[in-house]
Coordinates of C-alpha atoms and ligand atoms in Angstrom, one line a residue:
M255 CA -13.7 -21.4 13.9
E256 CA -13.5 -18.1 15.8
L257 CA -10.9 -17.6 18.5
L258 CA -13.0 -15.0 20.4
V259 CA -13.5 -15.7 24.1
T260 CA -16.8 -15.7 25.8
D261 CA -18.1 -12.5 27.6
I262 CA -17.4 -13.9 31.1
L263 CA -13.9 -14.9 30.2
Q264 CA -13.3 -11.6 28.5
Q265 CA -14.2 -9.8 31.8
K266 CA -11.7 -11.9 33.7
I267 CA -9.0 -11.3 31.1
L268 CA -9.7 -7.6 31.0
S269 CA -9.2 -7.4 34.7
D270 CA -5.8 -9.1 34.4
L271 CA -4.6 -7.0 31.5
I272 CA -3.0 -4.4 33.8
D273 CA -0.2 -6.9 34.5
Y274 CA 0.6 -7.6 30.8
K275 CA 2.9 -5.8 28.5
S276 CA 1.3 -4.3 25.4
W277 CA 2.1 -4.4 21.8
D278 CA 0.6 -1.8 19.5
L279 CA -0.3 -3.6 16.3
T280 CA 0.8 -2.3 12.9
D281 CA -1.8 -1.9 10.1
R282 CA -0.8 -5.3 8.6
Q283 CA -0.8 -7.0 12.0
I284 CA -4.4 -5.8 12.6
C285 CA -5.5 -7.3 9.3
D286 CA -3.7 -10.6 10.2
L287 CA -5.1 -10.6 13.7
E288 CA -8.7 -10.1 12.5
L289 CA -8.5 -13.1 10.2
L290 CA -6.9 -15.2 12.9
L291 CA -9.6 -14.3 15.3
N292 CA -12.6 -14.6 12.9
G293 CA -11.6 -17.9 11.5
G294 CA -10.5 -16.6 8.1
F295 CA -7.1 -18.1 8.7
Y296 CA -8.4 -21.4 10.0
P297 CA -6.6 -23.8 11.0
L298 CA -4.2 -21.2 12.5
N299 CA -4.9 -20.5 16.2
G300 CA -2.3 -17.8 16.6
F301 CA 0.8 -16.2 15.3
L302 CA 3.2 -19.0 14.1
N303 CA 5.9 -20.2 16.4
Q304 CA 9.3 -21.0 15.1
N305 CA 8.6 -24.7 14.2
E306 CA 5.4 -23.9 12.4
Y307 CA 7.0 -20.8 10.7
E308 CA 9.9 -22.9 9.3
S309 CA 7.5 -25.7 8.2
V310 CA 5.3 -23.1 6.4
C311 CA 8.2 -21.4 4.7
N312 CA 9.8 -24.7 3.6
N313 CA 6.9 -26.9 2.8
M314 CA 3.8 -24.7 2.7
R315 CA 2.4 -26.9 5.5
L316 CA 1.8 -26.7 9.2
K317 CA 3.5 -29.3 11.4
S318 CA 0.2 -31.2 11.4
G319 CA 0.6 -31.6 7.7
E320 CA -2.3 -29.3 6.8
L321 CA -1.7 -26.9 3.9
W322 CA -0.8 -23.3 4.8
P323 CA 1.4 -21.4 2.4
M324 CA 1.9 -18.0 4.1
P325 CA 3.9 -17.3 7.3
I326 CA 1.6 -15.3 9.6
T327 CA 4.0 -13.9 12.1
L328 CA 4.0 -11.2 14.8
D329 CA 7.1 -9.1 14.1
V330 CA 8.3 -6.8 16.8
N331 CA 11.4 -4.6 17.3
E332 CA 14.4 -5.5 19.3
V333 CA 13.5 -3.1 22.2
F334 CA 10.2 -4.8 22.7
A335 CA 11.5 -8.3 22.2
N336 CA 14.0 -7.7 25.0
T337 CA 11.2 -7.0 27.4
V338 CA 9.3 -10.2 26.9
T339 CA 10.1 -13.9 27.3
V340 CA 8.5 -17.3 26.4
G341 CA 5.6 -17.9 28.7
D342 CA 4.6 -14.2 29.0
K343 CA 1.2 -13.0 28.0
I344 CA 1.0 -9.8 26.1
V345 CA -1.9 -7.6 25.1
L346 CA -2.3 -6.8 21.4
R347 CA -3.9 -3.3 20.9
D348 CA -5.1 -1.4 18.0
I349 CA -3.8 2.1 17.1
E350 CA -6.2 3.7 19.6
G351 CA -5.0 1.4 22.4
V352 CA -8.1 -0.8 22.4
P353 CA -7.1 -4.4 23.5
L354 CA -8.0 -6.9 20.8
A355 CA -6.4 -10.0 21.9
V356 CA -3.9 -11.7 24.4
L357 CA -1.0 -13.6 23.0
E358 CA 0.6 -16.3 25.1
I359 CA 4.2 -16.3 23.9
E360 CA 5.4 -19.8 23.0
S361 CA 8.2 -18.8 20.8
K362 CA 10.5 -15.8 20.3
F363 CA 13.0 -15.9 17.5
Q364 CA 15.0 -13.9 15.0
P365 CA 14.0 -15.0 11.4
D366 CA 16.5 -15.4 8.6
K367 CA 14.8 -12.8 6.4
T368 CA 16.8 -13.5 3.3
K369 CA 15.8 -17.2 3.6
E370 CA 12.1 -16.2 4.2
A371 CA 12.1 -13.9 1.2
N372 CA 13.6 -16.5 -1.1
L373 CA 11.3 -19.3 0.1
V374 CA 8.0 -17.4 0.3
F375 CA 8.4 -14.8 -2.5
G376 CA 11.1 -16.4 -4.6
T377 CA 13.2 -13.3 -4.5
T378 CA 15.1 -10.8 -2.4
D379 CA 14.4 -8.0 -4.9
L380 CA 13.2 -5.0 -2.9
K381 CA 10.9 -4.0 -5.7
H382 CA 8.6 -6.8 -4.5
P383 CA 6.4 -4.9 -2.0
A384 CA 6.3 -7.8 0.6
V385 CA 10.1 -8.2 0.4
D386 CA 10.5 -4.5 0.9
Y387 CA 8.1 -4.7 3.9
L388 CA 10.0 -7.7 5.3
F389 CA 13.4 -5.9 5.1
N390 CA 12.5 -2.3 5.7
T391 CA 9.3 -2.3 7.8
A392 CA 9.0 -5.6 9.7
G393 CA 10.7 -5.9 13.1
N394 CA 13.7 -8.3 13.4
W395 CA 12.0 -10.5 16.0
Y396 CA 9.0 -12.8 15.7
L397 CA 6.7 -13.8 18.6
G398 CA 4.6 -16.9 18.2
G399 CA 1.8 -18.3 20.3
K400 CA -1.9 -18.9 20.8
L401 CA -4.4 -16.1 20.8
L402 CA -7.3 -15.3 23.1
G403 CA -9.4 -12.9 21.1
L404 CA -11.2 -10.2 23.0
Q405 CA -12.8 -8.4 20.2
L406 CA -12.5 -7.9 16.4
P407 CA -11.3 -4.5 15.1
T408 CA -14.0 -1.9 14.8
Y409 CA -15.0 -0.4 11.5
Y410 CA -17.2 2.6 10.6
D411 CA -16.9 2.3 6.9
Y412 CA -19.1 0.1 4.7
V413 CA -20.2 -1.9 7.8
E414 CA -23.1 -3.3 5.8
H415 CA -20.6 -5.1 3.4
R416 CA -18.4 -6.5 6.2
H417 CA -18.9 -10.1 7.3
T418 CA -17.0 -12.7 9.4
P419 CA -16.8 -16.2 7.9
K420 CA -19.5 -17.3 10.3
E421 CA -21.9 -14.5 9.2
L422 CA -21.3 -15.1 5.6
K423 CA -21.8 -18.8 5.9
A424 CA -25.0 -18.2 7.8
L425 CA -26.2 -15.8 5.1
F426 CA -25.5 -18.3 2.3
A427 CA -27.4 -21.0 4.3
K428 CA -30.3 -18.6 4.7
L429 CA -30.4 -17.8 1.0
G430 CA -30.1 -21.5 0.2
W431 CA -26.9 -20.9 -1.7
D432 CA -24.7 -24.1 -1.7
R433 CA -22.5 -23.4 -4.6
I434 CA -20.6 -20.2 -4.3
V435 CA -17.9 -19.0 -6.6
A436 CA -15.6 -16.3 -5.0
F437 CA -13.8 -13.6 -6.9
Q438 CA -10.7 -11.9 -5.5
T439 CA -9.8 -8.4 -6.6
R440 CA -7.8 -5.4 -5.4
N441 CA -8.7 -3.2 -8.3
P442 CA -11.8 -1.4 -9.5
M443 CA -13.8 -3.8 -11.7
H444 CA -14.4 -3.2 -15.3
R445 CA -16.4 -5.0 -18.0
A446 CA -13.8 -7.7 -18.5
H447 CA -14.0 -8.7 -14.8
F448 CA -17.8 -8.5 -14.9
E449 CA -17.9 -10.8 -17.9
L450 CA -15.4 -13.2 -16.5
T451 CA -17.2 -13.6 -13.2
L452 CA -20.5 -14.0 -14.9
R453 CA -19.0 -16.8 -17.1
A454 CA -17.4 -18.4 -14.1
A455 CA -20.6 -18.4 -12.1
K456 CA -22.5 -19.8 -15.0
S457 CA -20.0 -22.5 -15.7
A458 CA -20.0 -23.7 -12.1
K459 CA -23.8 -23.3 -11.8
A460 CA -23.1 -21.3 -8.7
N461 CA -23.8 -18.0 -7.1
L462 CA -21.2 -15.3 -7.1
L463 CA -19.4 -13.8 -4.1
L464 CA -17.5 -10.6 -5.0
H465 CA -14.8 -10.7 -2.3
P466 CA -12.5 -7.7 -2.8
V467 CA -9.6 -7.1 -0.5
V468 CA -9.9 -3.9 1.5
G469 CA -7.1 -4.5 4.0
M470 CA -3.7 -3.8 2.6
T471 CA -3.1 -4.2 -1.1
K472 CA -0.2 -3.2 -3.4
P473 CA 1.2 0.3 -2.5
G474 CA -0.1 2.8 -5.0
D475 CA -3.4 0.9 -5.6
I476 CA -6.7 2.8 -5.7
D477 CA -8.0 3.3 -2.2
H478 CA -10.7 1.0 -1.0
Y479 CA -13.3 3.8 -0.5
T480 CA -13.3 4.5 -4.3
R481 CA -13.2 0.8 -5.2
V482 CA -16.1 -0.1 -3.0
R483 CA -18.2 2.7 -4.5
C484 CA -17.4 1.0 -7.9
Y485 CA -18.2 -2.5 -6.6
E486 CA -21.6 -1.2 -5.3
K487 CA -22.4 -0.1 -8.9
I488 CA -21.1 -3.4 -10.4
I489 CA -23.0 -5.7 -8.1
E490 CA -26.3 -4.2 -9.4
K491 CA -25.4 -5.3 -13.0
Y492 CA -25.5 -9.0 -12.2
P493 CA -28.8 -10.9 -12.6
Q494 CA -30.9 -10.3 -9.5
Q495 CA -30.3 -12.5 -6.5
T496 CA -27.3 -14.2 -8.0
S497 CA -24.5 -12.3 -6.5
Y498 CA -23.3 -10.8 -3.2
L499 CA -20.6 -8.3 -2.2
S500 CA -18.5 -8.8 0.9
L501 CA -15.3 -7.0 1.8
L502 CA -12.2 -9.0 3.0
P503 CA -9.9 -7.2 5.5
L504 CA -6.9 -9.2 4.3
A505 CA -3.3 -7.8 4.1
M506 CA -2.1 -9.1 0.7
R507 CA 1.5 -10.0 0.2
M508 CA 1.5 -10.1 -3.6
A509 CA 3.1 -13.5 -3.5
G510 CA 1.7 -14.8 -6.8
P511 CA 1.3 -18.6 -6.8
R512 CA 1.7 -19.1 -3.0
E513 CA -0.7 -16.2 -2.5
A514 CA -3.3 -17.8 -4.8
L515 CA -3.3 -21.0 -2.7
W516 CA -3.6 -18.9 0.4
H517 CA -6.5 -16.9 -1.1
A518 CA -8.3 -20.2 -2.0
L519 CA -8.0 -21.5 1.6
I520 CA -9.3 -18.2 3.0
R521 CA -12.3 -18.2 0.6
K522 CA -13.1 -21.8 1.7
N523 CA -13.1 -20.5 5.3
Y524 CA -15.6 -17.8 4.2
G525 CA -18.0 -20.4 2.8
A526 CA -17.1 -20.4 -0.9
T527 CA -17.1 -23.7 -2.8
H528 CA -15.3 -22.4 -5.9
F529 CA -12.6 -19.9 -6.4
I530 CA -11.5 -18.1 -9.6
I531 CA -7.8 -17.9 -10.4
G532 CA -7.0 -15.8 -13.4
R533 CA -3.9 -14.7 -15.2
D534 CA -1.1 -13.4 -12.9
H535 CA -3.1 -13.9 -9.7
A536 CA -1.7 -11.6 -7.0
G537 CA 1.3 -10.7 -9.1
P538 CA 3.3 -7.7 -7.9
G539 CA 4.3 -6.5 -11.5
N540 CA 7.9 -6.4 -12.7
N541 CA 11.1 -6.9 -10.8
S542 CA 14.2 -4.6 -11.0
N543 CA 15.2 -6.1 -14.3
N544 CA 11.8 -5.3 -15.7
Q545 CA 10.8 -9.0 -15.8
P546 CA 7.6 -10.3 -14.2
F547 CA 8.2 -11.8 -10.7
Y548 CA 6.1 -14.8 -11.4
D549 CA 5.0 -16.9 -14.4
P550 CA 1.5 -15.5 -15.3
Y551 CA 0.1 -19.0 -15.1
G552 CA 2.2 -20.1 -12.1
A553 CA -0.6 -19.5 -9.7
Q554 CA -3.0 -21.8 -11.6
K555 CA -0.3 -24.5 -11.9
L556 CA 0.6 -24.4 -8.3
V557 CA -2.9 -24.6 -7.0
E558 CA -3.7 -27.3 -9.4
K559 CA -1.1 -29.5 -7.7
Y560 CA -3.1 -29.3 -4.4
A561 CA -6.5 -29.6 -6.0
N562 CA -7.3 -32.8 -4.1
E563 CA -6.7 -31.4 -0.7
I564 CA -7.7 -27.7 -0.6
G565 CA -11.4 -28.4 -0.2
I566 CA -12.4 -25.7 -2.7
E567 CA -12.8 -26.1 -6.4
I568 CA -10.7 -23.9 -8.6
I569 CA -11.9 -22.2 -11.7
N570 CA -9.0 -21.3 -13.9
F571 CA -9.7 -18.4 -16.2
N572 CA -7.7 -17.1 -19.0
A573 CA -8.0 -13.4 -19.7
V574 CA -11.1 -12.4 -21.5
S575 CA -10.9 -9.9 -24.4
Y576 CA -13.4 -7.7 -26.2
V577 CA -14.1 -8.9 -29.7
E578 CA -15.5 -5.9 -31.6
N579 CA -17.0 -7.7 -34.6
K580 CA -18.9 -10.0 -32.2
A581 CA -19.6 -7.2 -29.7
Q582 CA -18.8 -9.4 -26.8
Y583 CA -16.1 -10.6 -24.4
L584 CA -14.6 -14.0 -25.1
P585 CA -12.0 -16.0 -23.3
S586 CA -8.7 -15.7 -25.2
D587 CA -8.8 -19.4 -26.3
E588 CA -12.2 -18.7 -28.0
V589 CA -11.0 -15.7 -30.1
E590 CA -10.7 -16.6 -33.8
V591 CA -7.9 -15.5 -36.1
N592 CA -10.1 -12.9 -38.0
D593 CA -11.6 -11.5 -34.9
K594 CA -10.9 -7.9 -34.1
V595 CA -9.8 -7.6 -30.4
L596 CA -10.0 -4.3 -28.7
D597 CA -8.0 -3.4 -25.6
I598 CA -7.0 -0.5 -23.5
S599 CA -3.9 -0.9 -21.4
G600 CA -3.8 0.1 -17.7
T601 CA -1.5 3.0 -18.5
E602 CA -3.7 4.2 -21.4
F603 CA -6.8 3.9 -19.1
R604 CA -5.1 6.0 -16.4
K605 CA -4.1 8.6 -19.0
R606 CA -7.7 8.8 -20.2
L607 CA -9.0 9.1 -16.7
R608 CA -6.6 11.9 -15.8
N609 CA -7.2 13.8 -19.0
D610 CA -10.9 13.4 -18.9
L611 CA -10.9 11.6 -22.2
D612 CA -13.6 9.3 -23.5
I613 CA -13.6 5.7 -22.1
P614 CA -15.7 3.4 -24.2
E615 CA -18.6 1.6 -22.7
W616 CA -17.3 -1.8 -23.8
F617 CA -14.4 -1.2 -21.5
S618 CA -16.2 -0.1 -18.4
F619 CA -19.6 0.8 -17.0
P620 CA -20.3 4.6 -17.2
E621 CA -21.2 4.6 -13.5
V622 CA -17.7 3.2 -12.6
I623 CA -15.9 5.7 -14.9
Q624 CA -17.8 8.5 -13.3
I625 CA -16.6 7.4 -9.8
L626 CA -13.0 7.0 -11.0
K627 CA -12.9 10.3 -12.8
A628 CA -14.1 12.1 -9.7
T629 CA -11.2 10.6 -7.7
H630 CA -8.6 11.0 -10.5
P631 CA -8.8 14.7 -11.4
P632 CA -6.7 15.9 -14.3
K633 CA -3.2 16.9 -13.3
Y634 CA -3.9 20.6 -13.4
K635 CA -6.5 20.1 -10.7
Q636 CA -4.1 18.0 -8.5
G637 CA -1.8 19.4 -5.8
F638 CA 2.0 19.3 -5.9
T639 CA 5.0 19.8 -3.8
V640 CA 8.1 21.7 -4.8
F641 CA 10.9 20.3 -2.7
F642 CA 14.1 22.4 -2.5
T643 CA 17.3 20.8 -1.2
G644 CA 20.8 22.1 -1.0
L645 CA 23.5 23.4 1.4
S646 CA 23.0 26.2 3.9
G647 CA 23.4 29.5 2.0
A648 CA 22.8 27.9 -1.4
G649 CA 19.8 30.1 -2.0
K650 CA 16.9 27.8 -1.2
S651 CA 14.9 30.2 0.8
T652 CA 15.3 33.1 -1.6
I653 CA 14.1 31.2 -4.6
A654 CA 11.4 29.4 -2.5
N655 CA 10.0 32.8 -1.5
A656 CA 10.2 34.2 -5.0
L657 CA 8.4 31.1 -6.3
L658 CA 5.7 31.5 -3.6
V659 CA 5.0 35.0 -4.7
K660 CA 4.8 34.0 -8.4
L661 CA 2.4 31.2 -7.6
L662 CA 0.3 33.5 -5.4
E663 CA 0.2 35.9 -8.3
R664 CA -1.2 33.2 -10.5
G665 CA -3.8 32.2 -7.9
D666 CA -4.4 28.6 -9.2
K667 CA -4.3 26.9 -5.8
P668 CA -3.6 27.7 -2.2
V669 CA 0.2 27.8 -1.5
T670 CA 2.1 27.0 1.7
L671 CA 5.8 27.6 2.2
L672 CA 7.5 25.3 4.6
D673 CA 10.9 26.9 4.8
G674 CA 13.7 25.2 6.8
D675 CA 13.9 28.0 9.5
I676 CA 10.1 28.4 9.8
V677 CA 9.6 24.7 10.2
R678 CA 12.4 24.5 12.8
K679 CA 10.6 27.2 14.8
N680 CA 7.0 26.0 14.5
L681 CA 7.1 22.2 13.8
S682 CA 10.5 21.0 15.1
S683 CA 11.6 23.4 17.8
E684 CA 12.9 20.6 20.0
L685 CA 15.1 19.0 17.3
G686 CA 18.8 19.4 16.8
F687 CA 21.0 18.4 13.8
S688 CA 21.9 14.7 14.5
K689 CA 21.0 12.3 11.6
E690 CA 18.0 11.1 13.6
H691 CA 16.7 14.6 14.3
R692 CA 17.3 15.8 10.7
D693 CA 15.3 12.8 9.4
L694 CA 12.5 13.4 11.8
N695 CA 12.4 17.1 10.7
I696 CA 12.3 16.2 7.1
L697 CA 9.7 13.5 7.5
R698 CA 7.5 16.0 9.4
I699 CA 7.9 18.4 6.5
G700 CA 7.1 15.6 4.1
Y701 CA 4.0 14.6 6.0
V702 CA 2.6 18.2 6.0
A703 CA 3.4 18.6 2.3
S704 CA 1.7 15.3 1.5
E705 CA -1.5 16.4 3.3
I706 CA -1.4 19.7 1.4
T707 CA -0.8 17.9 -1.9
K708 CA -3.5 15.4 -1.1
H709 CA -6.0 18.2 -0.7
H710 CA -5.0 19.8 -4.0
G711 CA -2.8 22.6 -2.7
I712 CA 0.8 23.6 -3.4
A713 CA 3.5 22.9 -0.8
I714 CA 6.9 24.6 -1.2
C715 CA 9.5 23.0 1.1
A716 CA 13.0 24.4 1.6
P717 CA 15.0 22.5 4.1
I718 CA 18.6 21.3 3.6
A719 CA 17.3 17.7 3.6
P720 CA 20.8 16.2 3.2
Y721 CA 19.9 12.5 3.0
E722 CA 18.8 10.9 -0.3
N723 CA 16.9 8.0 1.3
T724 CA 14.7 10.3 3.4
R725 CA 14.0 12.6 0.4
N726 CA 13.0 9.5 -1.6
Q727 CA 10.7 8.3 1.1
I728 CA 8.9 11.7 1.0
R729 CA 8.7 11.5 -2.8
T730 CA 7.1 8.1 -2.7
N731 CA 4.5 9.3 -0.2
I732 CA 3.6 12.5 -2.0
E733 CA 3.5 11.0 -5.5
Q734 CA 0.5 8.9 -4.4
Y735 CA -1.4 12.2 -4.3
G736 CA 0.0 14.5 -6.8
G737 CA 3.3 16.0 -8.2
F738 CA 6.7 16.0 -6.6
I739 CA 9.2 18.4 -8.1
E740 CA 12.6 18.1 -6.5
V741 CA 14.8 21.2 -7.0
Y742 CA 18.4 20.7 -6.2
I743 CA 20.1 24.1 -5.5
S744 CA 23.6 23.0 -6.5
T745 CA 25.5 26.2 -5.6
D746 CA 29.1 25.3 -4.7
I747 CA 30.0 25.1 -1.1
N748 CA 32.8 27.7 -1.6
V749 CA 30.2 30.2 -2.8
C750 CA 27.9 29.3 0.1
E751 CA 30.8 29.8 2.5
Q752 CA 31.7 33.1 1.0
R753 CA 28.1 34.3 1.4
D754 CA 27.9 33.0 5.0
R755 CA 25.0 35.3 5.7
K756 CA 24.4 33.8 9.2
G757 CA 28.1 33.4 10.1
L758 CA 27.5 29.7 10.6
Y759 CA 30.2 28.4 8.2
K760 CA 32.8 30.5 10.1
K761 CA 31.6 29.0 13.4
A762 CA 31.7 25.5 11.8
R763 CA 35.3 26.0 10.6
L764 CA 36.3 27.2 14.0
G765 CA 34.7 24.0 15.5
I766 CA 32.3 26.0 17.6
L767 CA 29.4 24.6 15.6
K768 CA 29.6 20.8 15.2
G769 CA 27.9 18.6 12.6
F770 CA 27.4 21.4 10.0
T771 CA 26.2 20.2 6.6
G772 CA 29.0 20.2 4.0
I773 CA 31.7 20.8 6.6
D774 CA 31.6 17.9 9.1
D775 CA 28.2 16.4 8.2
P776 CA 27.4 14.9 4.8
Y777 CA 25.2 16.2 2.0
E778 CA 24.1 13.5 -0.4
I779 CA 23.7 15.0 -3.9
P780 CA 20.3 14.1 -5.4
T781 CA 20.5 11.5 -8.2
N782 CA 17.4 12.5 -10.2
P783 CA 16.1 15.9 -9.3
E784 CA 13.6 17.4 -11.7
V785 CA 15.4 20.8 -11.7
I786 CA 19.1 21.7 -10.9
L787 CA 19.9 25.4 -10.2
D788 CA 23.2 27.0 -9.4
T789 CA 22.4 30.4 -7.9
S790 CA 25.9 31.7 -8.5
K791 CA 25.1 31.5 -12.2
L792 CA 21.4 32.2 -12.4
S793 CA 19.4 35.2 -11.2
V794 CA 16.4 34.6 -8.9
T795 CA 14.0 35.4 -11.7
Q796 CA 15.7 32.9 -14.1
S797 CA 15.6 30.2 -11.4
V798 CA 11.9 30.7 -10.6
Q799 CA 11.2 30.7 -14.4
Q800 CA 12.9 27.3 -14.8
I801 CA 10.9 25.8 -11.9
L802 CA 7.6 27.2 -13.3
L803 CA 8.4 25.7 -16.7
E804 CA 9.0 22.3 -15.2
I805 CA 5.7 22.4 -13.2
E806 CA 3.9 23.5 -16.4
S807 CA 5.5 20.9 -18.6
Q808 CA 4.4 18.2 -16.1
G809 CA 0.8 19.5 -16.4
Y810 CA 0.3 20.7 -12.8
L811 CA -0.5 24.3 -13.8
S812 CA -3.2 25.3 -16.2
R813 CA -2.0 27.4 -19.1
N814 CA -4.8 29.9 -18.9
Ligands
LIG1118 S1 17.9 19.7 7.9 O1 19.2 19.1 7.8 O2 17.2 19.6 6.6 O3 17.1 19.2 9.0 O4 18.2 21.3 8.2 P1 17.1 22.5 8.2 O5 15.9 22.1 8.9 O6 16.9 22.9 6.8 O7 17.8 23.6 9.0 C1 18.9 24.2 8.4 C2 19.1 25.6 9.0 O8 19.6 25.5 10.4 C3 20.8 26.2 10.5 N1 21.8 25.3 11.1 C4 22.4 24.2 10.5 N2 22.4 23.8 9.3 C5 23.1 22.7 9.0 N3 23.9 22.0 9.9 C6 23.9 22.4 11.2 N4 24.6 21.8 12.1 C7 23.1 23.6 11.5 N5 22.9 24.3 12.7 C8 22.1 25.3 12.4 C9 21.1 26.8 9.2 O9 20.9 28.2 9.4 C10 20.2 26.2 8.2 O10 19.5 27.2 7.5 P2 19.7 27.5 5.9 O11 18.5 28.3 5.5 O12 19.8 26.2 5.2 O13 21.0 28.3 5.9

């Protein structure tokens, strides 16, 4: 059931909006709001209030007793929470400020995040993406209440593949499909997925709904544009008029078993009658001890328990494997002792993609490989960032400039130098040297470098960047797109102070300049830099040579 108001009511609400406070929704909240409004999260009628939240976390049920395993909450920061109170109406807006819904606040509370993490995800390990999100991104206050939907978020990409539950159900009715098996995925589909879905549809005597998630998936996943191009090729491989592709704007939590139950309920809302649960459904990979977060068959076991009340039939599927001597895919329990099973691991597959090596047709369709190869260029075609860090006067700028010249001489890719002083003049002229301002300065540099890297260029950054956490944040962002080579200029502070080219150490010692790095402001030594250089022991040429060798050994520069 959709929560969107009628046009007349919408006009009235829009004229009242001026009196309401506004909350700008985060990417995840926009996904959640869309499914709340379009009925994908039925029976929810808004963001959970405290009672419902506790009931969902503890029992996977709403107060009414209905099954609902995932807390859907509107998290806000303390500053905003302090401006609103129970009974208020607030406007929820998208990133461009378009009002999407009005929330009537019924409940405002501070969650016990540790408890939530343990109950919902079974862990407080920050390697779990949703736990990390909970502790490091989500606000500390939750607002709960009913929603009045004004409009659904607008999309311009793949509009033809996007459907609300109502639209999808109407389409199935028109096509005369009354048995529909839904397949969830957040990855490009290869032959094994194709065979598995085909078998599932055949065994259920049902039509197939490819229902990939295009909202938020696991950080580091292949972007949805690339994936949808692959799905468009795959859907053509199924027997005609048996299968349909529709995109689901869900923000996944990677919560394994609980998530599988949630996925099944959502697919029921979208009109599916059957849902495939495979091995390690919605698993987030390994924890900090290198152990899987969830039992690979935990999802199947949990959903099984609720089989009688979920209202959608589950098709459990073991992994399928390619049996070379039979030239076909078989479920693992049908493989015989003497069969020769072929496999290519995820890591091996990525390596082959990146190095433009052969990927056999039994593993994936050539059309899919072609799309993936185009978006995974070999390393020497990718961009990278060389990120210098070190004290003032350590020699960052000198080496960065010499590296710039060497890279320009080679001419492989366009190079941009983001030196500390240049950035402070052009990008961050209003900033000082407080922790907050330094972080902002470094994050801006990191953002520009990530854009350069994404577009296959070379960024050389040379700020002090004294804080490890901020440097790591930038690394994570840039490594999605290409290389990140951290170069720690380890020159001792005494040497830097003796050099004192700008006379700043002297001023800092005299107390005229406050908060100077290394004197009365901290410098956190990098734990795992790719290169360490002490400019009191190495010449500029030697230093640059070491960096070039590191870049080459990582494969980001061609040898010819
Ligand atoms: S940071 O911490 O990364 O944002 O610093 P950065 O943008 O690299 O700017 C450092 C240059 O600013 C001058 N300067 C200071 N440095 C450190 N601490 C304080 N308080 C300070 N005030 C001014 C200094 O010249 C730095 O340049 P380099 O090239 O590192 O010597």
